[in-house]
JSON list of C-alpha atoms in Angstrom, two decimals:
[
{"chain": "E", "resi": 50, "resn": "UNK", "atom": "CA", "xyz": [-0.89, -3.66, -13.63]},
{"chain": "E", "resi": 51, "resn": "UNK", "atom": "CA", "xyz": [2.60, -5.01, -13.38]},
{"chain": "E", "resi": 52, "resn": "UNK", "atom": "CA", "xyz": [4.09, -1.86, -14.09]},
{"chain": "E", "resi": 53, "resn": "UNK", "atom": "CA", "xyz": [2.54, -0.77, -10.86]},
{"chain": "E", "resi": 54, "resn": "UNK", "atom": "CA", "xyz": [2.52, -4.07, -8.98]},
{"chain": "E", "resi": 55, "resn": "UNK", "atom": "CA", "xyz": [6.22, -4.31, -9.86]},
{"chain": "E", "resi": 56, "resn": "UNK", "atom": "CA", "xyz": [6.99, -0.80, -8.63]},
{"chain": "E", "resi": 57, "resn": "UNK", "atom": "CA", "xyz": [5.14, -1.78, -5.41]},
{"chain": "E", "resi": 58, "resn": "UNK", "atom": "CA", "xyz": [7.20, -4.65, -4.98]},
{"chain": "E", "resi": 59, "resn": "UNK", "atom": "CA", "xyz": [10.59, -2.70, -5.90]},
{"chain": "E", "resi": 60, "resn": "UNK", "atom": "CA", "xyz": [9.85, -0.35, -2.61]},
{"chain": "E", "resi": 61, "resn": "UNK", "atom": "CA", "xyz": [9.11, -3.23, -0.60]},
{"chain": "E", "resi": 62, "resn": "UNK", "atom": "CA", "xyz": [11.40, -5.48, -1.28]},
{"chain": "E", "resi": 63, "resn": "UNK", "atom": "CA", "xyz": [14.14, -2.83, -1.33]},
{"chain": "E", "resi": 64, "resn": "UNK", "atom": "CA", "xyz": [13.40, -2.18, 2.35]},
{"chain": "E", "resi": 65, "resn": "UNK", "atom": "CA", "xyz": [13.03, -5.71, 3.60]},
{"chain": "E", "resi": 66, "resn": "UNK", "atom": "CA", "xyz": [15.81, -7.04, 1.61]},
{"chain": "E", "resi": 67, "resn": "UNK", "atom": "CA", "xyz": [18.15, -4.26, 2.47]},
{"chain": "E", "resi": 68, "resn": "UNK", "atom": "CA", "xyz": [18.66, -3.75, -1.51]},
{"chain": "E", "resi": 69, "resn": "UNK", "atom": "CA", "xyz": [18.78, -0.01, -2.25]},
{"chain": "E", "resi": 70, "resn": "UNK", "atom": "CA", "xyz": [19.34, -0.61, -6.06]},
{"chain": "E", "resi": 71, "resn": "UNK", "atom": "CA", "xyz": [15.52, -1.38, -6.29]},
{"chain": "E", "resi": 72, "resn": "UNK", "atom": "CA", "xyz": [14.61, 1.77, -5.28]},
{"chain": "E", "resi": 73, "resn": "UNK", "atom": "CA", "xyz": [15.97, 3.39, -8.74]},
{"chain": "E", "resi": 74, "resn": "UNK", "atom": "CA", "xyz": [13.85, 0.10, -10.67]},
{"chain": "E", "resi": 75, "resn": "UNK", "atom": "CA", "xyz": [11.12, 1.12, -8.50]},
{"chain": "E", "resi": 76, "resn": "UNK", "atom": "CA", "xyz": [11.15, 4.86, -9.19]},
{"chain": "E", "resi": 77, "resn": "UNK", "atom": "CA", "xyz": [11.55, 4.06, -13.21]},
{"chain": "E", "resi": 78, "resn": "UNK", "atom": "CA", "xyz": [8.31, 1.73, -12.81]},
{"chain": "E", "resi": 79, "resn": "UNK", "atom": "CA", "xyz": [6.98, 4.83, -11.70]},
{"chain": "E", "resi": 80, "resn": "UNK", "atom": "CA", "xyz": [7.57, 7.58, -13.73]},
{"chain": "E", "resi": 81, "resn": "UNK", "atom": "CA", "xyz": [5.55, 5.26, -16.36]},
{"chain": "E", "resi": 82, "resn": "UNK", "atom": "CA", "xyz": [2.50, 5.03, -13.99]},
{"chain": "E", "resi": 83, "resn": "UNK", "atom": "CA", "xyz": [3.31, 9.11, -13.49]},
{"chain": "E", "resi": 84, "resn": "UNK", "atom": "CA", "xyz": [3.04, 9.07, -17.56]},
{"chain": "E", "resi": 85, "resn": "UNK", "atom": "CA", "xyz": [-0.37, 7.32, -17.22]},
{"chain": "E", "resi": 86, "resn": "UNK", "atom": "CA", "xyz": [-1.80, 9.26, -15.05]},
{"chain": "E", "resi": 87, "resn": "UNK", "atom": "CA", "xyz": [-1.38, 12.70, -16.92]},
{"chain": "E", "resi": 88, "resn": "UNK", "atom": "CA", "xyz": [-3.12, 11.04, -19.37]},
{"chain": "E", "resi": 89, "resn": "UNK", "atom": "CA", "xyz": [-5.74, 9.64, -17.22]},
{"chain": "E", "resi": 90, "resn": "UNK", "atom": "CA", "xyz": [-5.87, 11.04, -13.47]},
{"chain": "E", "resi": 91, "resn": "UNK", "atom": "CA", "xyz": [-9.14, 9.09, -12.28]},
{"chain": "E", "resi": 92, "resn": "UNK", "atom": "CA", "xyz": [-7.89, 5.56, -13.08]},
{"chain": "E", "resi": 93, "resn": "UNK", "atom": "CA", "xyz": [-4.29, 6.43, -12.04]},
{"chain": "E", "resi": 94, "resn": "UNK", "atom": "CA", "xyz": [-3.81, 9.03, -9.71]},
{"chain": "E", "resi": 95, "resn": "UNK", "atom": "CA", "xyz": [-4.23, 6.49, -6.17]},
{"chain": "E", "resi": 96, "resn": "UNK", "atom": "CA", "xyz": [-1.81, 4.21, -7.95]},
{"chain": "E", "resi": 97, "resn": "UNK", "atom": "CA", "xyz": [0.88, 6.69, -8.60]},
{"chain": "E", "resi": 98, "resn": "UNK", "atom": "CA", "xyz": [-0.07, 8.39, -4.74]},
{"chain": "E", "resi": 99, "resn": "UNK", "atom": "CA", "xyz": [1.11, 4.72, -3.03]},
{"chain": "E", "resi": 100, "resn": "UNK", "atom": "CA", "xyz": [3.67, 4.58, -5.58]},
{"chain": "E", "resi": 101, "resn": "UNK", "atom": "CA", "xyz": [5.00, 7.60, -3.85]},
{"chain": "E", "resi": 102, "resn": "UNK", "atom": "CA", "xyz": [4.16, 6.50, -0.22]},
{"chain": "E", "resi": 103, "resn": "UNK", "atom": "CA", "xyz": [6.39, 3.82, -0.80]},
{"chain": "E", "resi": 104, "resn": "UNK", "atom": "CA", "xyz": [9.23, 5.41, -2.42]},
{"chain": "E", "resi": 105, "resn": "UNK", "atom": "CA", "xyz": [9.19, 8.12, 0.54]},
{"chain": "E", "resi": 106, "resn": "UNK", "atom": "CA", "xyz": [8.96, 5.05, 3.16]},
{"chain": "E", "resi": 107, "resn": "UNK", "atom": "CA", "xyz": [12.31, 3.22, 1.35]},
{"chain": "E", "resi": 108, "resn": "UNK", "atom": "CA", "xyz": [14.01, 6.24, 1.90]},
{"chain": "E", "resi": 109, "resn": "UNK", "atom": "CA", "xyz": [13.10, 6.97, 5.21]},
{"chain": "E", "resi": 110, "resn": "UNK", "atom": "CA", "xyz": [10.74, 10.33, 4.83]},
{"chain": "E", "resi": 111, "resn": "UNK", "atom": "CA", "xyz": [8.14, 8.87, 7.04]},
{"chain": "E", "resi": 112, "resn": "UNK", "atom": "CA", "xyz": [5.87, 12.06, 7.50]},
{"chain": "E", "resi": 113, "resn": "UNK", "atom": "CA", "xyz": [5.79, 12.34, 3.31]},
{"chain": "E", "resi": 114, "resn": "UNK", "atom": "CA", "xyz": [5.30, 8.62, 3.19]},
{"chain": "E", "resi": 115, "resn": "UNK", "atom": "CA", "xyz": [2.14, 8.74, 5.73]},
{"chain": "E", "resi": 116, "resn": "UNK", "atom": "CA", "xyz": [0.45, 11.79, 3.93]},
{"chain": "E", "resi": 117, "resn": "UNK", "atom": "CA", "xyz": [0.95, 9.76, 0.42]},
{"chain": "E", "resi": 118, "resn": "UNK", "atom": "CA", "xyz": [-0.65, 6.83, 2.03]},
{"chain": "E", "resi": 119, "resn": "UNK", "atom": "CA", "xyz": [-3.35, 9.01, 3.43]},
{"chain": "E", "resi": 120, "resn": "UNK", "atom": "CA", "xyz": [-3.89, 10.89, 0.30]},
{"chain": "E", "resi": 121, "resn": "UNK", "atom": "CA", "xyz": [-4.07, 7.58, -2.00]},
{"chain": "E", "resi": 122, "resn": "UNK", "atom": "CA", "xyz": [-6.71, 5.85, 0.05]},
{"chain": "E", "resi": 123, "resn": "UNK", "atom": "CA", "xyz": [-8.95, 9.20, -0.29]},
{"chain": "E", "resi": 124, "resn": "UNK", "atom": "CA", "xyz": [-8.43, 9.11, -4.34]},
{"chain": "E", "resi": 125, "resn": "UNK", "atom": "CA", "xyz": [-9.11, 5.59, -4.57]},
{"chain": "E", "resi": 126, "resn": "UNK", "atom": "CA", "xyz": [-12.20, 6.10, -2.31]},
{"chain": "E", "resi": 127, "resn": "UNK", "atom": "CA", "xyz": [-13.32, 8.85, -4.39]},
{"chain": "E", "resi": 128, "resn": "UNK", "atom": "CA", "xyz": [-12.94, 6.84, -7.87]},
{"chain": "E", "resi": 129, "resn": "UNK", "atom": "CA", "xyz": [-14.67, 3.81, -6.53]},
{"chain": "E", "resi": 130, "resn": "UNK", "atom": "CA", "xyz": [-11.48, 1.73, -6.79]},
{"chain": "E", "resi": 131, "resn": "UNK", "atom": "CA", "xyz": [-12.23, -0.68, -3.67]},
{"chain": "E", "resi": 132, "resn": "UNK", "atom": "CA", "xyz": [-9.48, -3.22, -4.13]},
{"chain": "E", "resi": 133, "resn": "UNK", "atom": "CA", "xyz": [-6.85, -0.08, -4.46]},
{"chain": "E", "resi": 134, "resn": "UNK", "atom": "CA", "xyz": [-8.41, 1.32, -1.61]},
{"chain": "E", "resi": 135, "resn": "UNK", "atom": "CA", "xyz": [-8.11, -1.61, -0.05]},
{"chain": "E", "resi": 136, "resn": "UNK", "atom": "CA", "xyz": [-4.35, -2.30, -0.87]},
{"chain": "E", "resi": 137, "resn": "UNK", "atom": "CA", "xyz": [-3.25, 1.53, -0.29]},
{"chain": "E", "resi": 138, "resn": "UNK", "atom": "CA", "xyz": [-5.44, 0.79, 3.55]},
{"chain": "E", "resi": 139, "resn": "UNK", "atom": "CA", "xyz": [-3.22, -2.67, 3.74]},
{"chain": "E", "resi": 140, "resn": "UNK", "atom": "CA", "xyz": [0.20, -1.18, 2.79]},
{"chain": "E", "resi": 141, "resn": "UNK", "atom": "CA", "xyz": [-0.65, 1.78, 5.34]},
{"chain": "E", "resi": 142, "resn": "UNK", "atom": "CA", "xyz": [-1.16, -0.84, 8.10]},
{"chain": "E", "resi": 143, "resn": "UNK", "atom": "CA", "xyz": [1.88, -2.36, 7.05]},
{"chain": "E", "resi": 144, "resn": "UNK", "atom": "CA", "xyz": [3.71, 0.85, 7.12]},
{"chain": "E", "resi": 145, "resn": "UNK", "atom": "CA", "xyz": [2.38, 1.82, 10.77]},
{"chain": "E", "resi": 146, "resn": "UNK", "atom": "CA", "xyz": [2.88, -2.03, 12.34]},
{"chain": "E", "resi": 147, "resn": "UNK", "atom": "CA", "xyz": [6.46, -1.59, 11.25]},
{"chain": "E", "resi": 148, "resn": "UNK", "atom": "CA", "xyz": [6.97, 1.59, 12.62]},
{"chain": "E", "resi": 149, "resn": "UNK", "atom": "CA", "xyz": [5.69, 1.10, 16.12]},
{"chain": "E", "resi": 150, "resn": "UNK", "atom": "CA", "xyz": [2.15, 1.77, 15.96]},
{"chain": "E", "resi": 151, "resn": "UNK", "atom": "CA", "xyz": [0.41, -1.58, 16.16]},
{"chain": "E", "resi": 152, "resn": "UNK", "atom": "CA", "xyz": [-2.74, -0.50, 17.05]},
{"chain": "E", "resi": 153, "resn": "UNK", "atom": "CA", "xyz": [-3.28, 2.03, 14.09]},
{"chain": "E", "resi": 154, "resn": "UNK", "atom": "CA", "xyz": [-1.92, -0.67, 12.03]},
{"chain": "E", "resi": 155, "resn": "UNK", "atom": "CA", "xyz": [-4.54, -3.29, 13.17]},
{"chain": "E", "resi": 156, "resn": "UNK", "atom": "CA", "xyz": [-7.10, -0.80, 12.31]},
{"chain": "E", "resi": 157, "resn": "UNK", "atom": "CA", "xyz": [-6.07, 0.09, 8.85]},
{"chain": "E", "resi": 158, "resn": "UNK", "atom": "CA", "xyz": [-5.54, -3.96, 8.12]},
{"chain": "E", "resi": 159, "resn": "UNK", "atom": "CA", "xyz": [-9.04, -4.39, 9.87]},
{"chain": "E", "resi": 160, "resn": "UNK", "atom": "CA", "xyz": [-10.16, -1.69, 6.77]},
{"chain": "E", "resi": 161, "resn": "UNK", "atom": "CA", "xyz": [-8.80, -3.30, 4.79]},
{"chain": "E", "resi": 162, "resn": "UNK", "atom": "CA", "xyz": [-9.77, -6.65, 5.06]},
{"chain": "E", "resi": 163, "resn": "UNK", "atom": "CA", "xyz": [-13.42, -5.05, 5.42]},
{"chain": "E", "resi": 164, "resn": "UNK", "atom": "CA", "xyz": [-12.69, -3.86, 1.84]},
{"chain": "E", "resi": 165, "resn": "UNK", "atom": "CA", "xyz": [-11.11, -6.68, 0.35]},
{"chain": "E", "resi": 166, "resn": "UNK", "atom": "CA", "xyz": [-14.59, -9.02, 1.94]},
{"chain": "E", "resi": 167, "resn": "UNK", "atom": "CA", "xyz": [-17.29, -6.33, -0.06]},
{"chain": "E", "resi": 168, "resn": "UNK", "atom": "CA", "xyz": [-15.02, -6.80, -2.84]},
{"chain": "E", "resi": 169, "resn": "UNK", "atom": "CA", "xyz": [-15.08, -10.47, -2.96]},
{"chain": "E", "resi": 170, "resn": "UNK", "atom": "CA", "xyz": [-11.24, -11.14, -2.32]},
{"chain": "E", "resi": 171, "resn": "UNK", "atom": "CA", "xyz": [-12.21, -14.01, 0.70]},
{"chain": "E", "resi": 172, "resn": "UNK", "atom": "CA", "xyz": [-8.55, -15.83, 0.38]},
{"chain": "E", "resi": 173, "resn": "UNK", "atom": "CA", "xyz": [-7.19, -12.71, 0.49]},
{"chain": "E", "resi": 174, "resn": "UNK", "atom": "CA", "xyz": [-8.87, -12.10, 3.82]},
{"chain": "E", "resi": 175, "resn": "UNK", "atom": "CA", "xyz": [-8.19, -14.91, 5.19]},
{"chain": "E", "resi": 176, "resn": "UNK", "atom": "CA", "xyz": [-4.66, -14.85, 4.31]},
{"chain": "E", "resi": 177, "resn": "UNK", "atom": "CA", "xyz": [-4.34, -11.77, 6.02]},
{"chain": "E", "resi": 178, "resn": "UNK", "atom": "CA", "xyz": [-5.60, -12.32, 9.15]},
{"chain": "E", "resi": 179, "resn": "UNK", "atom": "CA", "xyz": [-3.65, -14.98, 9.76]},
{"chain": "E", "resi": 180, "resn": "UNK", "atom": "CA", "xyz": [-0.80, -13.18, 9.18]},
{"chain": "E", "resi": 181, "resn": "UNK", "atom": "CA", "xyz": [-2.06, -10.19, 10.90]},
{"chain": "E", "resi": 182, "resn": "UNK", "atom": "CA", "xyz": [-2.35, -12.33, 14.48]},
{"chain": "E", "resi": 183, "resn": "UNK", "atom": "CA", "xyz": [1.01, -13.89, 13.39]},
{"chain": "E", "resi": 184, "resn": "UNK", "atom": "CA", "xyz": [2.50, -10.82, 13.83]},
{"chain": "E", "resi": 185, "resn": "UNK", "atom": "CA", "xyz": [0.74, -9.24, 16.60]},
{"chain": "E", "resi": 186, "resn": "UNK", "atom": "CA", "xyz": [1.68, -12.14, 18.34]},
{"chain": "E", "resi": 187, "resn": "UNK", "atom": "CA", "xyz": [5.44, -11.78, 17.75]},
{"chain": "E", "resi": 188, "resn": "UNK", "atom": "CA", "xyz": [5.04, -7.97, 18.39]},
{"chain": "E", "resi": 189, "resn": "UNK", "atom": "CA", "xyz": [3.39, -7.85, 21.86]},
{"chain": "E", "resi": 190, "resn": "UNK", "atom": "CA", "xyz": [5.30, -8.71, 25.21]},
{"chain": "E", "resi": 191, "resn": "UNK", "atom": "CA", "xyz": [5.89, -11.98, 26.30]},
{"chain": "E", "resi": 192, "resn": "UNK", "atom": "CA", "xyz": [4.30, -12.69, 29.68]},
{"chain": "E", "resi": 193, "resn": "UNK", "atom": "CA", "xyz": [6.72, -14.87, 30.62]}
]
């Protein structure tokens, strides 16, 4: 897992860090999960799909990036993988708060944390929500 977990955060960070350099550490971690994954598609195919999503989103192809996203939930789903279902639904609501749609966002976070509860991830959960409100609040207008 930390060859994908570290890929994951390679994307992210690169973006909200304004550090291109981890995109190329990012895609390396990658091309080992792509490895894995011709080897054995069911456990590693939704991995190496949100890999992708967030490559595409740290270098701005947004319509690839949402189709990846898309496409790794439905793998995930498919293999019975609920907590990568779950992340590929939280990094999706991540990716559509941050690009102006807040109320898609909410609903893929709202998945999410639906997915992370049947799992059994509760501090995860609750983690999230409070940082989901936390950010909904700084997002909508001030009625000031």
């Amino acid at each position: 897992y930390s060859t994908f977990f570290g890929g994951l955060s390679c994307f992210i960070l690169s973006r909200k860090k304004s550090q291109p350099d981890l995109i190329s550490r990012g895609s390396f971690l990658m091309t080992e999960v792509e490895s894995w994954s011709h080897q054995c598609q069911w456990n590693y195919e939704n991995k190496l799909l949100l890999l992708k999503a967030e490559r595409s989103y740290s270098l701005g192809d947004i319509p690839v990036a949402e189709a990846l996203y898309q496409l790794s939930i439905n793998s995930a789903r498919e293999h019975k993988f609920i907590h990568e279902e779950a992340l590929a639904y939280e990094l999706f609501g991540n990716f559509k708060m941050e690009n102006g749609q807040s109320s898609i966002g909410k609903k893929h976070l709202d998945t999410a944390c639906e997915l992370y509860k049947k799992w059994g991830a509760y501090r995860k959960v609750e983690s999230m929500t409070k940082s989901t409100s936390a950010e909904l609040a700084r997002s909508s207008p001030s009625s000031v």
